[in-house]
PDB file of C-alpha atoms in Angstrom:
ATOM      1  CA  MET A  15      77.230 -32.283 -42.116  1.00  0.00           C
ATOM      2  CA  ILE A  16      73.782 -31.582 -43.490  1.00  0.00           C
ATOM      3  CA  ARG A  17      72.467 -31.655 -47.016  1.00  0.00           C
ATOM      4  CA  ILE A  18      70.489 -28.627 -48.069  1.00  0.00           C
ATOM      5  CA  MET A  19      68.182 -28.545 -51.070  1.00  0.00           C
ATOM      6  CA  ALA A  20      69.357 -26.448 -54.006  1.00  0.00           C
ATOM      7  CA  LYS A  21      66.380 -24.089 -53.813  1.00  0.00           C
ATOM      8  CA  VAL A  22      67.143 -23.397 -50.137  1.00  0.00           C
ATOM      9  CA  ARG A  23      70.811 -22.684 -50.918  1.00  0.00           C
ATOM     10  CA  LYS A  24      69.737 -20.379 -53.745  1.00  0.00           C
ATOM     11  CA  TRP A  25      67.350 -18.475 -51.443  1.00  0.00           C
ATOM     12  CA  HIS A  26      70.105 -17.997 -48.856  1.00  0.00           C
ATOM     13  CA  ARG A  27      72.495 -16.715 -51.523  1.00  0.00           C
ATOM     14  CA  THR A  28      69.981 -14.045 -52.530  1.00  0.00           C
ATOM     15  CA  HIS A  29      69.100 -13.082 -48.930  1.00  0.00           C
ATOM     16  CA  PRO A  30      72.428 -12.415 -47.214  1.00  0.00           C
ATOM     17  CA  PHE A  31      72.529 -12.618 -43.429  1.00  0.00           C
ATOM     18  CA  GLY A  32      75.564 -10.446 -42.844  1.00  0.00           C
ATOM     19  CA  GLU A  33      78.183 -12.814 -41.496  1.00  0.00           C
ATOM     20  CA  GLY A  34      77.688 -15.735 -43.831  1.00  0.00           C
ATOM     21  CA  ARG A  35      75.363 -18.380 -45.052  1.00  0.00           C
ATOM     22  CA  VAL A  36      75.957 -20.843 -42.213  1.00  0.00           C
ATOM     23  CA  ARG A  37      74.911 -18.285 -39.629  1.00  0.00           C
ATOM     24  CA  GLY A  38      71.846 -17.436 -41.707  1.00  0.00           C
ATOM     25  CA  ILE A  39      70.818 -21.055 -42.092  1.00  0.00           C
ATOM     26  CA  THR A  40      71.324 -21.557 -38.363  1.00  0.00           C
ATOM     27  CA  ALA A  41      69.094 -18.550 -37.663  1.00  0.00           C
ATOM     28  CA  VAL A  42      66.344 -19.880 -39.893  1.00  0.00           C
ATOM     29  CA  LEU A  43      66.539 -23.349 -38.350  1.00  0.00           C
ATOM     30  CA  GLY A  44      66.454 -21.805 -34.877  1.00  0.00           C
ATOM     31  CA  THR A  45      63.307 -19.945 -35.843  1.00  0.00           C
ATOM     32  CA  TYR A  46      61.730 -23.323 -36.562  1.00  0.00           C
ATOM     33  CA  TRP A  47      63.157 -25.275 -33.612  1.00  0.00           C
ATOM     34  CA  MET A  48      62.216 -23.016 -30.722  1.00  0.00           C
ATOM     35  CA  PRO A  49      58.450 -22.895 -31.426  1.00  0.00           C
ATOM     36  CA  LEU A  50      58.577 -26.625 -32.182  1.00  0.00           C
ATOM     37  CA  LEU A  51      60.232 -27.450 -28.867  1.00  0.00           C
ATOM     38  CA  PHE A  52      57.791 -25.299 -26.912  1.00  0.00           C
ATOM     39  CA  GLY A  53      54.781 -26.806 -28.691  1.00  0.00           C
ATOM     40  CA  HIS A  54      53.713 -23.659 -30.503  1.00  0.00           C
ATOM     41  CA  ILE A  55      53.880 -25.361 -33.894  1.00  0.00           C
ATOM     42  CA  ARG A  56      53.539 -28.937 -35.064  1.00  0.00           C
ATOM     43  CA  ALA A  57      56.360 -30.756 -36.784  1.00  0.00           C
ATOM     44  CA  HIS A  58      56.208 -32.144 -40.284  1.00  0.00           C
ATOM     45  CA  GLU A  59      54.576 -35.582 -40.258  1.00  0.00           C
ATOM     46  CA  ARG A  60      57.934 -37.326 -40.802  1.00  0.00           C
ATOM     47  CA  ASP A  61      59.829 -35.163 -38.309  1.00  0.00           C
ATOM     48  CA  ASP A  62      60.559 -37.173 -35.174  1.00  0.00           C
ATOM     49  CA  THR A  63      62.643 -34.436 -33.540  1.00  0.00           C
ATOM     50  CA  ILE A  64      60.547 -34.073 -30.395  1.00  0.00           C
ATOM     51  CA  LEU A  65      60.494 -37.827 -29.836  1.00  0.00           C
ATOM     52  CA  ARG A  66      64.263 -38.058 -30.282  1.00  0.00           C
ATOM     53  CA  ILE A  67      64.851 -35.142 -27.905  1.00  0.00           C
ATOM     54  CA  ALA A  68      62.553 -36.673 -25.284  1.00  0.00           C
ATOM     55  CA  LEU A  69      64.186 -40.097 -25.543  1.00  0.00           C
ATOM     56  CA  ASN A  70      67.642 -38.558 -25.339  1.00  0.00           C
ATOM     57  CA  ALA A  71      66.631 -36.545 -22.256  1.00  0.00           C
ATOM     58  CA  GLN A  72      65.265 -39.676 -20.579  1.00  0.00           C
ATOM     59  CA  ARG A  73      68.459 -41.570 -21.356  1.00  0.00           C
ATOM     60  CA  ARG A  74      70.621 -38.782 -19.943  1.00  0.00           C
ATOM     61  CA  GLN A  75      68.503 -38.555 -16.783  1.00  0.00           C
ATOM     62  CA  ARG A  76      68.806 -42.320 -16.299  1.00  0.00           C
ATOM     63  CA  GLU A  77      72.588 -42.185 -16.797  1.00  0.00           C
ATOM     64  CA  GLU A  78      72.934 -39.305 -14.334  1.00  0.00           C
ATOM     65  CA  ARG A  79      70.777 -41.115 -11.766  1.00  0.00           C
ATOM     66  CA  GLU A  80      72.872 -44.287 -12.166  1.00  0.00           C
ATOM     67  CA  GLU A  81      76.072 -42.259 -11.796  1.00  0.00           C
ATOM     68  CA  ARG A  82      74.792 -40.639  -8.573  1.00  0.00           C
ATOM     69  CA  GLU A  83      73.874 -44.095  -7.232  1.00  0.00           C
ATOM     70  CA  ARG A  84      77.365 -45.421  -8.042  1.00  0.00           C
ATOM     71  CA  LEU A  85      78.946 -42.473  -6.235  1.00  0.00           C
ATOM     72  CA  ARG A  86      76.863 -43.182  -3.126  1.00  0.00           C
ATOM     73  CA  GLU A  87      78.149 -46.774  -2.900  1.00  0.00           C
TER      74      GLU A  87
END
């Protein structure tokens, strides 16, 4: 569950996206995330998304490597 500011909800109500507000909000967020992930834009100063994604990817790689090592034994 996410909390969305009232002014953002109001904007989405006045700019319908066809199949519903959730899909529209997802589209707008996707428009932000993709350039952010590819380094085309900088995140807000308090946005630690890239760091969290990188740390999560490292953790998953480590877990997969450990699992492969266990299977070899």
